Amino acid sequence: MLGTAVAPGLRPDMAADEENAPAAPVRTITDLARLAGVSAGTVSRALAGNSLVNDQTRERIQALAREHGFRLNQMASRLRRQKTGVIGVVIPLGHDRRQQISDTFFMTLLGFLADELTEKGYDLMLRRVIPDRDKDWLDRFIGSGMVDGVLVIGQSDQFERIEEAADGYLPMVVWGNHQEGQRHCVVGTDNRLGGKLAAERLIAGGARRIAFLGDTAAIEFAARHAGAAEVAARLGATVEVLPTHLAPDSSAAEVADHVAVRGQDFDAIFAASDAIAVYALRELGKRGIRVPDQVRLIGFDDLPIAAQTVPALTTIRQDILGGAKAMVDLLLRRLAGEETESLVLPPRLILRDTA
Amino acid sequence: MLGTAVAPGLRPDMAADEENAPAAPVRTITDLARLAGVSAGTVSRALAGNSLVNDQTRERIQALAREHGFRLNQMASRLRRQKTGVIGVVIPLGHDRRQQISDTFFMTLLGFLADELTEKGYDLMLRRVIPDRDKDWLDRFIGSGMVDGVLVIGQSDQFERIEEAADGYLPMVVWGNHQEGQRHCVVGTDNRLGGKLAAERLIAGGARRIAFLGDTAAIEFAARHAGAAEVAARLGATVEVLPTHLAPDSSAAEVADHVAVRGQDFDAIFAASDAIAVYALRELGKRGIRVPDQVRLIGFDDLPIAAQTVPALTTIRQDILGGAKAMVDLLLRRLAGEETESLVLPPRLILRDTA
DNA sequence: GGAGAGGTTGCAAACGATTGCAAGATTCCT
DNA sequence: AGGAATCTTGCAATCGTTTGCAACCTCTCC
């Protein structure tokens, strides 16, 4: 029952293995099957663990696998099982070609997504696309057979294309702005409300002429502006857009320009993101304009830097961690076939020293 | 030759397709072959483009593929061709479990890597691992059959394990510190030299007692400290380590503590990274300690924030973009079988206002 | 002692694309 | 016109794993 149960062919094999040190490479499940003296099917089941193989056989095979450092070929496994265990994450760089993938907000979100997906046992395939160059970016990713589902970080200016893709593809969740009646599942901050909170705070502090620093071609930013404009109109203030793009090498200069040329015309600045706000803060400081006495300033995102500037930045916080968790959760439910609703997260005004 | 050359079976198919609007799903190469009236092999060759199929056949098949939105199943293709077109990127979170994947420096590097890999036609599979929990992290990734090669971002405290893996696995390139005689291919800044540059500058400005803010358990940071210490010893100054970890939620507090408790003992601070330097700068400002008059400060990395603080941060620049390009280049050469050497990039002192 | 019930295992067909080889169709040359 | 040379194309094996089905073995119970 014990030693005698071992297949006769096994002994010589093991002897050979111990003598000829150059251990035979055990690459496939078939190699392992030969070593163990069983069939490939049994090895497969044994490695899967929860199957109907004899306990002793299973343990013997698993030990052998460990000993030889055997790993399943995931490509084959995934082909056969028709699922990949991989979630695709796309960052479309659309509305501003100069924007880099290294955008702090998106990278932070990406980090949390990586954590969450790892936690749930999925791998993450990252792709950065420039939609203008590659019209087909989303379908290509979806249809590649490489991923079970897709997370899109930022709608950029690709709202319509995402809508179209969503019509035929369930397992997709997007970070971005929610619009009435849209068809794709989105997780994101209530940007409009965020804009309102910012404007209310600025106006309550005495501001009447607000500059909005940001690029309203991006739908999220447009919503932030719209919220601020609505409040301003109601309370007798104005909001003017000074277009500012999110490119590491030019943002600072654009902001400096705005402050130089139009600085006198405003008593408050609402920056579309903390990154922009930091540039503005620095430029104001350089010119000796006191914040918040002469100009009030509010940012958006609440990135770690926001708490570290001097004076510390008042800003609108987005719940990045919560958003990442929600995206993954919704995606997994969609993978299971559920038609999930979009989720709009409330922004929060973080009071610090600039407004 | 023209219309008559078309296989007889084709017409009915197309008619059926046009009548029964619910377009037959064209998922596999075989479906497409049936539609086109050719064999699967021919379709495969036609789609690959550069093969030996008749020009007209090729174009007809490609048009059909486009029309039906056909995509190759990458899993199958890659299994057969024994290459994946995917490069794995791992971020080991070892020396400080609280460190997050969202570490700014690593994320910036990751962004550039993504750009470079995309450029070269590779996809990027991202994995975050906690080596303490998963002893096997590197072998598992390498042996998974999911990636053609691996890039490791940061050695953390896993130097030995990476060495072992490198012995049996060529296509791997690591970002990190270079040590005499090491076996794995690394790209990284000359941290020791960076430390020297920093110390030289601080001491030239009059500093004698330098505090090093960082965690010397991380090999890169240890090298930065060692460089500074060497210069200090030569020039009659001292460098003392005040352990500071890179965790978003606790770094600021640790730095504040150091400044509060030991602030009087030093006339200069060398921060192991800009992130830490920014915290230090803020804390010094809060306490009314003038920079650089009372305390000189130098950071490391030259992240975008460094130029935006007030006063702007003097720092040691790492060439992140150049490093990313080099890592990808070396990896591709290793994929081709070449045994590449490590590459050590020179750091550069960026003079701003804090030292 | 034989039938039936469980428990294990092997067999072989998938998964979808690629590719060496050989067959068929054309063209060209003598 | 016959045969070689050149193009195209189809056939079938292959990549490595999973899994339904059937075969086999061992007990148990009547």
JSON list of N, CA and C in Angstrom, two decimals, chain A residues 49-113:
[
{"chain": "A", "resi": 49, "resn": "GLY", "atom": "N", "xyz": [-6.28, 21.21, -6.89]},
{"chain": "A", "resi": 49, "resn": "GLY", "atom": "CA", "xyz": [-6.54, 21.05, -5.46]},
{"chain": "A", "resi": 49, "resn": "GLY", "atom": "C", "xyz": [-7.89, 20.50, -5.12]},
{"chain": "A", "resi": 50, "resn": "ASN", "atom": "N", "xyz": [-8.90, 21.24, -5.44]},
{"chain": "A", "resi": 50, "resn": "ASN", "atom": "CA", "xyz": [-10.24, 20.92, -4.93]},
{"chain": "A", "resi": 50, "resn": "ASN", "atom": "C", "xyz": [-10.95, 19.81, -5.71]},
{"chain": "A", "resi": 51, "resn": "SER", "atom": "N", "xyz": [-10.19, 18.97, -6.42]},
{"chain": "A", "resi": 51, "resn": "SER", "atom": "CA", "xyz": [-10.88, 18.02, -7.27]},
{"chain": "A", "resi": 51, "resn": "SER", "atom": "C", "xyz": [-11.05, 16.66, -6.62]},
{"chain": "A", "resi": 52, "resn": "LEU", "atom": "N", "xyz": [-11.21, 15.67, -7.43]},
{"chain": "A", "resi": 52, "resn": "LEU", "atom": "CA", "xyz": [-11.57, 14.35, -6.94]},
{"chain": "A", "resi": 52, "resn": "LEU", "atom": "C", "xyz": [-10.43, 13.36, -7.05]},
{"chain": "A", "resi": 53, "resn": "VAL", "atom": "N", "xyz": [-9.22, 13.83, -6.81]},
{"chain": "A", "resi": 53, "resn": "VAL", "atom": "CA", "xyz": [-8.09, 12.89, -6.80]},
{"chain": "A", "resi": 53, "resn": "VAL", "atom": "C", "xyz": [-7.85, 12.39, -5.39]},
{"chain": "A", "resi": 54, "resn": "ASN", "atom": "N", "xyz": [-7.26, 11.27, -5.33]},
{"chain": "A", "resi": 54, "resn": "ASN", "atom": "CA", "xyz": [-6.92, 10.67, -4.04]},
{"chain": "A", "resi": 54, "resn": "ASN", "atom": "C", "xyz": [-5.99, 11.60, -3.26]},
{"chain": "A", "resi": 55, "resn": "ASP", "atom": "N", "xyz": [-6.24, 11.69, -1.97]},
{"chain": "A", "resi": 55, "resn": "ASP", "atom": "CA", "xyz": [-5.47, 12.62, -1.14]},
{"chain": "A", "resi": 55, "resn": "ASP", "atom": "C", "xyz": [-3.97, 12.38, -1.26]},
{"chain": "A", "resi": 56, "resn": "GLN", "atom": "N", "xyz": [-3.57, 11.15, -1.16]},
{"chain": "A", "resi": 56, "resn": "GLN", "atom": "CA", "xyz": [-2.14, 10.85, -1.21]},
{"chain": "A", "resi": 56, "resn": "GLN", "atom": "C", "xyz": [-1.54, 11.23, -2.56]},
{"chain": "A", "resi": 57, "resn": "THR", "atom": "N", "xyz": [-2.26, 10.88, -3.61]},
{"chain": "A", "resi": 57, "resn": "THR", "atom": "CA", "xyz": [-1.79, 11.22, -4.95]},
{"chain": "A", "resi": 57, "resn": "THR", "atom": "C", "xyz": [-1.62, 12.73, -5.07]},
{"chain": "A", "resi": 58, "resn": "ARG", "atom": "N", "xyz": [-2.62, 13.44, -4.61]},
{"chain": "A", "resi": 58, "resn": "ARG", "atom": "CA", "xyz": [-2.58, 14.89, -4.73]},
{"chain": "A", "resi": 58, "resn": "ARG", "atom": "C", "xyz": [-1.35, 15.45, -4.03]},
{"chain": "A", "resi": 59, "resn": "GLU", "atom": "N", "xyz": [-1.14, 15.00, -2.81]},
{"chain": "A", "resi": 59, "resn": "GLU", "atom": "CA", "xyz": [-0.01, 15.52, -2.05]},
{"chain": "A", "resi": 59, "resn": "GLU", "atom": "C", "xyz": [1.32, 15.16, -2.70]},
{"chain": "A", "resi": 60, "resn": "ARG", "atom": "N", "xyz": [1.38, 13.95, -3.21]},
{"chain": "A", "resi": 60, "resn": "ARG", "atom": "CA", "xyz": [2.63, 13.53, -3.86]},
{"chain": "A", "resi": 60, "resn": "ARG", "atom": "C", "xyz": [2.92, 14.43, -5.06]},
{"chain": "A", "resi": 61, "resn": "ILE", "atom": "N", "xyz": [1.89, 14.68, -5.84]},
{"chain": "A", "resi": 61, "resn": "ILE", "atom": "CA", "xyz": [2.08, 15.50, -7.04]},
{"chain": "A", "resi": 61, "resn": "ILE", "atom": "C", "xyz": [2.44, 16.94, -6.66]},
{"chain": "A", "resi": 62, "resn": "GLN", "atom": "N", "xyz": [1.75, 17.44, -5.66]},
{"chain": "A", "resi": 62, "resn": "GLN", "atom": "CA", "xyz": [2.04, 18.82, -5.27]},
{"chain": "A", "resi": 62, "resn": "GLN", "atom": "C", "xyz": [3.47, 18.94, -4.75]},
{"chain": "A", "resi": 63, "resn": "ALA", "atom": "N", "xyz": [3.89, 17.93, -4.00]},
{"chain": "A", "resi": 63, "resn": "ALA", "atom": "CA", "xyz": [5.26, 17.96, -3.48]},
{"chain": "A", "resi": 63, "resn": "ALA", "atom": "C", "xyz": [6.26, 17.97, -4.64]},
{"chain": "A", "resi": 64, "resn": "LEU", "atom": "N", "xyz": [5.99, 17.10, -5.61]},
{"chain": "A", "resi": 64, "resn": "LEU", "atom": "CA", "xyz": [6.85, 17.01, -6.77]},
{"chain": "A", "resi": 64, "resn": "LEU", "atom": "C", "xyz": [6.91, 18.35, -7.51]},
{"chain": "A", "resi": 65, "resn": "ALA", "atom": "N", "xyz": [5.76, 18.96, -7.65]},
{"chain": "A", "resi": 65, "resn": "ALA", "atom": "CA", "xyz": [5.68, 20.24, -8.34]},
{"chain": "A", "resi": 65, "resn": "ALA", "atom": "C", "xyz": [6.51, 21.28, -7.61]},
{"chain": "A", "resi": 66, "resn": "ARG", "atom": "N", "xyz": [6.37, 21.30, -6.31]},
{"chain": "A", "resi": 66, "resn": "ARG", "atom": "CA", "xyz": [7.12, 22.27, -5.51]},
{"chain": "A", "resi": 66, "resn": "ARG", "atom": "C", "xyz": [8.61, 22.02, -5.68]},
{"chain": "A", "resi": 67, "resn": "GLU", "atom": "N", "xyz": [8.98, 20.78, -5.56]},
{"chain": "A", "resi": 67, "resn": "GLU", "atom": "CA", "xyz": [10.39, 20.40, -5.62]},
{"chain": "A", "resi": 67, "resn": "GLU", "atom": "C", "xyz": [11.05, 20.83, -6.93]},
{"chain": "A", "resi": 68, "resn": "HIS", "atom": "N", "xyz": [10.30, 20.69, -8.01]},
{"chain": "A", "resi": 68, "resn": "HIS", "atom": "CA", "xyz": [10.88, 21.03, -9.31]},
{"chain": "A", "resi": 68, "resn": "HIS", "atom": "C", "xyz": [10.55, 22.45, -9.74]},
{"chain": "A", "resi": 69, "resn": "GLY", "atom": "N", "xyz": [9.94, 23.19, -8.86]},
{"chain": "A", "resi": 69, "resn": "GLY", "atom": "CA", "xyz": [9.60, 24.57, -9.19]},
{"chain": "A", "resi": 69, "resn": "GLY", "atom": "C", "xyz": [8.70, 24.67, -10.41]},
{"chain": "A", "resi": 70, "resn": "PHE", "atom": "N", "xyz": [7.76, 23.74, -10.49]},
{"chain": "A", "resi": 70, "resn": "PHE", "atom": "CA", "xyz": [6.87, 23.74, -11.65]},
{"chain": "A", "resi": 70, "resn": "PHE", "atom": "C", "xyz": [5.80, 24.83, -11.56]},
{"chain": "A", "resi": 71, "resn": "ARG", "atom": "N", "xyz": [5.54, 25.47, -12.70]},
{"chain": "A", "resi": 71, "resn": "ARG", "atom": "CA", "xyz": [4.45, 26.47, -12.76]},
{"chain": "A", "resi": 71, "resn": "ARG", "atom": "C", "xyz": [3.59, 26.17, -13.97]},
{"chain": "A", "resi": 72, "resn": "LEU", "atom": "N", "xyz": [2.32, 26.30, -13.79]},
{"chain": "A", "resi": 72, "resn": "LEU", "atom": "CA", "xyz": [1.40, 26.16, -14.92]},
{"chain": "A", "resi": 72, "resn": "LEU", "atom": "C", "xyz": [1.70, 27.20, -15.97]},
{"chain": "A", "resi": 73, "resn": "ASN", "atom": "N", "xyz": [1.58, 26.82, -17.21]},
{"chain": "A", "resi": 73, "resn": "ASN", "atom": "CA", "xyz": [1.63, 27.81, -18.28]},
{"chain": "A", "resi": 73, "resn": "ASN", "atom": "C", "xyz": [0.27, 28.52, -18.33]},
{"chain": "A", "resi": 74, "resn": "GLN", "atom": "N", "xyz": [0.31, 29.78, -17.92]},
{"chain": "A", "resi": 74, "resn": "GLN", "atom": "CA", "xyz": [-0.94, 30.52, -17.79]},
{"chain": "A", "resi": 74, "resn": "GLN", "atom": "C", "xyz": [-1.62, 30.74, -19.13]},
{"chain": "A", "resi": 75, "resn": "MET", "atom": "N", "xyz": [-0.81, 30.88, -20.16]},
{"chain": "A", "resi": 75, "resn": "MET", "atom": "CA", "xyz": [-1.38, 31.12, -21.49]},
{"chain": "A", "resi": 75, "resn": "MET", "atom": "C", "xyz": [-2.30, 29.95, -21.87]},
{"chain": "A", "resi": 76, "resn": "ALA", "atom": "N", "xyz": [-1.78, 28.76, -21.69]},
{"chain": "A", "resi": 76, "resn": "ALA", "atom": "CA", "xyz": [-2.56, 27.59, -22.07]},
{"chain": "A", "resi": 76, "resn": "ALA", "atom": "C", "xyz": [-3.78, 27.45, -21.17]},
{"chain": "A", "resi": 77, "resn": "SER", "atom": "N", "xyz": [-3.54, 27.63, -19.90]},
{"chain": "A", "resi": 77, "resn": "SER", "atom": "CA", "xyz": [-4.63, 27.48, -18.95]},
{"chain": "A", "resi": 77, "resn": "SER", "atom": "C", "xyz": [-5.75, 28.46, -19.26]},
{"chain": "A", "resi": 78, "resn": "ARG", "atom": "N", "xyz": [-5.35, 29.67, -19.54]},
{"chain": "A", "resi": 78, "resn": "ARG", "atom": "CA", "xyz": [-6.35, 30.70, -19.76]},
{"chain": "A", "resi": 78, "resn": "ARG", "atom": "C", "xyz": [-7.07, 30.52, -21.09]},
{"chain": "A", "resi": 79, "resn": "LEU", "atom": "N", "xyz": [-6.33, 30.04, -22.05]},
{"chain": "A", "resi": 79, "resn": "LEU", "atom": "CA", "xyz": [-6.98, 29.76, -23.33]},
{"chain": "A", "resi": 79, "resn": "LEU", "atom": "C", "xyz": [-8.06, 28.71, -23.12]},
{"chain": "A", "resi": 80, "resn": "ARG", "atom": "N", "xyz": [-7.69, 27.66, -22.43]},
{"chain": "A", "resi": 80, "resn": "ARG", "atom": "CA", "xyz": [-8.63, 26.57, -22.25]},
{"chain": "A", "resi": 80, "resn": "ARG", "atom": "C", "xyz": [-9.84, 27.02, -21.42]},
{"chain": "A", "resi": 81, "resn": "ARG", "atom": "N", "xyz": [-9.60, 27.74, -20.36]},
{"chain": "A", "resi": 81, "resn": "ARG", "atom": "CA", "xyz": [-10.69, 28.09, -19.46]},
{"chain": "A", "resi": 81, "resn": "ARG", "atom": "C", "xyz": [-11.46, 29.32, -19.91]},
{"chain": "A", "resi": 82, "resn": "GLN", "atom": "N", "xyz": [-10.97, 29.93, -20.95]},
{"chain": "A", "resi": 82, "resn": "GLN", "atom": "CA", "xyz": [-11.68, 31.10, -21.49]},
{"chain": "A", "resi": 82, "resn": "GLN", "atom": "C", "xyz": [-11.82, 32.23, -20.48]},
{"chain": "A", "resi": 83, "resn": "LYS", "atom": "N", "xyz": [-10.90, 32.31, -19.56]},
{"chain": "A", "resi": 83, "resn": "LYS", "atom": "CA", "xyz": [-10.81, 33.50, -18.73]},
{"chain": "A", "resi": 83, "resn": "LYS", "atom": "C", "xyz": [-9.36, 33.76, -18.38]},
{"chain": "A", "resi": 84, "resn": "THR", "atom": "N", "xyz": [-9.05, 35.03, -18.22]},
{"chain": "A", "resi": 84, "resn": "THR", "atom": "CA", "xyz": [-7.64, 35.38, -18.16]},
{"chain": "A", "resi": 84, "resn": "THR", "atom": "C", "xyz": [-7.16, 35.75, -16.76]},
{"chain": "A", "resi": 85, "resn": "GLY", "atom": "N", "xyz": [-8.06, 36.15, -15.89]},
{"chain": "A", "resi": 85, "resn": "GLY", "atom": "CA", "xyz": [-7.61, 36.62, -14.59]},
{"chain": "A", "resi": 85, "resn": "GLY", "atom": "C", "xyz": [-6.88, 37.95, -14.67]},
{"chain": "A", "resi": 86, "resn": "VAL", "atom": "N", "xyz": [-7.08, 38.63, -15.79]},
{"chain": "A", "resi": 86, "resn": "VAL", "atom": "CA", "xyz": [-6.41, 39.91, -15.97]},
{"chain": "A", "resi": 86, "resn": "VAL", "atom": "C", "xyz": [-7.46, 41.00, -16.22]},
{"chain": "A", "resi": 87, "resn": "ILE", "atom": "N", "xyz": [-7.28, 42.10, -15.55]},
{"chain": "A", "resi": 87, "resn": "ILE", "atom": "CA", "xyz": [-8.14, 43.25, -15.80]},
{"chain": "A", "resi": 87, "resn": "ILE", "atom": "C", "xyz": [-7.31, 44.31, -16.51]},
{"chain": "A", "resi": 88, "resn": "GLY", "atom": "N", "xyz": [-7.84, 44.83, -17.58]},
{"chain": "A", "resi": 88, "resn": "GLY", "atom": "CA", "xyz": [-7.13, 45.87, -18.31]},
{"chain": "A", "resi": 88, "resn": "GLY", "atom": "C", "xyz": [-7.42, 47.23, -17.72]},
{"chain": "A", "resi": 89, "resn": "VAL", "atom": "N", "xyz": [-6.40, 48.03, -17.62]},
{"chain": "A", "resi": 89, "resn": "VAL", "atom": "CA", "xyz": [-6.60, 49.41, -17.16]},
{"chain": "A", "resi": 89, "resn": "VAL", "atom": "C", "xyz": [-6.09, 50.33, -18.26]},
{"chain": "A", "resi": 90, "resn": "VAL", "atom": "N", "xyz": [-6.95, 51.18, -18.76]},
{"chain": "A", "resi": 90, "resn": "VAL", "atom": "CA", "xyz": [-6.57, 52.08, -19.85]},
{"chain": "A", "resi": 90, "resn": "VAL", "atom": "C", "xyz": [-6.57, 53.51, -19.36]},
{"chain": "A", "resi": 91, "resn": "ILE", "atom": "N", "xyz": [-5.60, 54.24, -19.76]},
{"chain": "A", "resi": 91, "resn": "ILE", "atom": "CA", "xyz": [-5.58, 55.68, -19.51]},
{"chain": "A", "resi": 91, "resn": "ILE", "atom": "C", "xyz": [-5.57, 56.37, -20.85]},
{"chain": "A", "resi": 92, "resn": "PRO", "atom": "N", "xyz": [-6.73, 56.86, -21.29]},
{"chain": "A", "resi": 92, "resn": "PRO", "atom": "CA", "xyz": [-6.75, 57.55, -22.57]},
{"chain": "A", "resi": 92, "resn": "PRO", "atom": "C", "xyz": [-6.22, 58.97, -22.41]},
{"chain": "A", "resi": 93, "resn": "LEU", "atom": "N", "xyz": [-5.26, 59.32, -23.24]},
{"chain": "A", "resi": 93, "resn": "LEU", "atom": "CA", "xyz": [-4.70, 60.67, -23.18]},
{"chain": "A", "resi": 93, "resn": "LEU", "atom": "C", "xyz": [-5.26, 61.46, -24.35]},
{"chain": "A", "resi": 94, "resn": "GLY", "atom": "N", "xyz": [-6.48, 61.94, -24.15]},
{"chain": "A", "resi": 94, "resn": "GLY", "atom": "CA", "xyz": [-7.14, 62.49, -25.30]},
{"chain": "A", "resi": 94, "resn": "GLY", "atom": "C", "xyz": [-7.22, 63.99, -25.34]},
{"chain": "A", "resi": 95, "resn": "HIS", "atom": "N", "xyz": [-7.85, 64.58, -24.36]},
{"chain": "A", "resi": 95, "resn": "HIS", "atom": "CA", "xyz": [-8.19, 65.98, -24.47]},
{"chain": "A", "resi": 95, "resn": "HIS", "atom": "C", "xyz": [-6.95, 66.85, -24.46]},
{"chain": "A", "resi": 96, "resn": "ASP", "atom": "N", "xyz": [-5.87, 66.27, -24.00]},
{"chain": "A", "resi": 96, "resn": "ASP", "atom": "CA", "xyz": [-4.65, 67.07, -24.04]},
{"chain": "A", "resi": 96, "resn": "ASP", "atom": "C", "xyz": [-3.49, 66.14, -24.32]},
{"chain": "A", "resi": 97, "resn": "ARG", "atom": "N", "xyz": [-3.02, 66.17, -25.51]},
{"chain": "A", "resi": 97, "resn": "ARG", "atom": "CA", "xyz": [-2.03, 65.22, -25.93]},
{"chain": "A", "resi": 97, "resn": "ARG", "atom": "C", "xyz": [-0.75, 65.35, -25.12]},
{"chain": "A", "resi": 98, "resn": "ARG", "atom": "N", "xyz": [-0.57, 66.52, -24.56]},
{"chain": "A", "resi": 98, "resn": "ARG", "atom": "CA", "xyz": [0.67, 66.72, -23.82]},
{"chain": "A", "resi": 98, "resn": "ARG", "atom": "C", "xyz": [0.58, 66.18, -22.40]},
{"chain": "A", "resi": 99, "resn": "GLN", "atom": "N", "xyz": [-0.66, 65.86, -22.02]},
{"chain": "A", "resi": 99, "resn": "GLN", "atom": "CA", "xyz": [-0.80, 65.30, -20.69]},
{"chain": "A", "resi": 99, "resn": "GLN", "atom": "C", "xyz": [-0.02, 63.99, -20.61]},
{"chain": "A", "resi": 100, "resn": "GLN", "atom": "N", "xyz": [0.59, 63.75, -19.50]},
{"chain": "A", "resi": 100, "resn": "GLN", "atom": "CA", "xyz": [1.36, 62.52, -19.38]},
{"chain": "A", "resi": 100, "resn": "GLN", "atom": "C", "xyz": [0.64, 61.53, -18.50]},
{"chain": "A", "resi": 101, "resn": "ILE", "atom": "N", "xyz": [1.05, 60.31, -18.69]},
{"chain": "A", "resi": 101, "resn": "ILE", "atom": "CA", "xyz": [0.47, 59.26, -17.86]},
{"chain": "A", "resi": 101, "resn": "ILE", "atom": "C", "xyz": [0.85, 59.52, -16.41]},
{"chain": "A", "resi": 102, "resn": "SER", "atom": "N", "xyz": [1.86, 60.32, -16.21]},
{"chain": "A", "resi": 102, "resn": "SER", "atom": "CA", "xyz": [2.33, 60.52, -14.85]},
{"chain": "A", "resi": 102, "resn": "SER", "atom": "C", "xyz": [1.49, 61.54, -14.07]},
{"chain": "A", "resi": 103, "resn": "ASP", "atom": "N", "xyz": [0.41, 61.96, -14.66]},
{"chain": "A", "resi": 103, "resn": "ASP", "atom": "CA", "xyz": [-0.53, 62.81, -13.93]},
{"chain": "A", "resi": 103, "resn": "ASP", "atom": "C", "xyz": [-0.76, 62.24, -12.52]},
{"chain": "A", "resi": 104, "resn": "THR", "atom": "N", "xyz": [-0.53, 63.08, -11.54]},
{"chain": "A", "resi": 104, "resn": "THR", "atom": "CA", "xyz": [-0.51, 62.58, -10.16]},
{"chain": "A", "resi": 104, "resn": "THR", "atom": "C", "xyz": [-1.82, 61.94, -9.73]},
{"chain": "A", "resi": 105, "resn": "PHE", "atom": "N", "xyz": [-2.90, 62.59, -10.07]},
{"chain": "A", "resi": 105, "resn": "PHE", "atom": "CA", "xyz": [-4.19, 62.06, -9.62]},
{"chain": "A", "resi": 105, "resn": "PHE", "atom": "C", "xyz": [-4.45, 60.68, -10.19]},
{"chain": "A", "resi": 106, "resn": "PHE", "atom": "N", "xyz": [-4.24, 60.54, -11.47]},
{"chain": "A", "resi": 106, "resn": "PHE", "atom": "CA", "xyz": [-4.49, 59.25, -12.11]},
{"chain": "A", "resi": 106, "resn": "PHE", "atom": "C", "xyz": [-3.54, 58.17, -11.59]},
{"chain": "A", "resi": 107, "resn": "MET", "atom": "N", "xyz": [-2.31, 58.58, -11.34]},
{"chain": "A", "resi": 107, "resn": "MET", "atom": "CA", "xyz": [-1.35, 57.60, -10.85]},
{"chain": "A", "resi": 107, "resn": "MET", "atom": "C", "xyz": [-1.72, 57.13, -9.45]},
{"chain": "A", "resi": 108, "resn": "THR", "atom": "N", "xyz": [-2.22, 58.03, -8.65]},
{"chain": "A", "resi": 108, "resn": "THR", "atom": "CA", "xyz": [-2.64, 57.62, -7.31]},
{"chain": "A", "resi": 108, "resn": "THR", "atom": "C", "xyz": [-3.80, 56.65, -7.41]},
{"chain": "A", "resi": 109, "resn": "LEU", "atom": "N", "xyz": [-4.75, 56.99, -8.26]},
{"chain": "A", "resi": 109, "resn": "LEU", "atom": "CA", "xyz": [-5.88, 56.09, -8.47]},
{"chain": "A", "resi": 109, "resn": "LEU", "atom": "C", "xyz": [-5.39, 54.74, -8.98]},
{"chain": "A", "resi": 110, "resn": "LEU", "atom": "N", "xyz": [-4.46, 54.78, -9.91]},
{"chain": "A", "resi": 110, "resn": "LEU", "atom": "CA", "xyz": [-3.91, 53.54, -10.44]},
{"chain": "A", "resi": 110, "resn": "LEU", "atom": "C", "xyz": [-3.29, 52.68, -9.35]},
{"chain": "A", "resi": 111, "resn": "GLY", "atom": "N", "xyz": [-2.56, 53.34, -8.47]},
{"chain": "A", "resi": 111, "resn": "GLY", "atom": "CA", "xyz": [-1.94, 52.62, -7.37]},
{"chain": "A", "resi": 111, "resn": "GLY", "atom": "C", "xyz": [-2.97, 51.89, -6.52]},
{"chain": "A", "resi": 112, "resn": "PHE", "atom": "N", "xyz": [-4.03, 52.59, -6.18]},
{"chain": "A", "resi": 112, "resn": "PHE", "atom": "CA", "xyz": [-5.08, 51.96, -5.37]},
{"chain": "A", "resi": 112, "resn": "PHE", "atom": "C", "xyz": [-5.77, 50.84, -6.14]},
{"chain": "A", "resi": 113, "resn": "LEU", "atom": "N", "xyz": [-5.98, 51.05, -7.42]},
{"chain": "A", "resi": 113, "resn": "LEU", "atom": "CA", "xyz": [-6.59, 50.00, -8.22]},
{"chain": "A", "resi": 113, "resn": "LEU", "atom": "C", "xyz": [-5.71, 48.75, -8.23]}
]
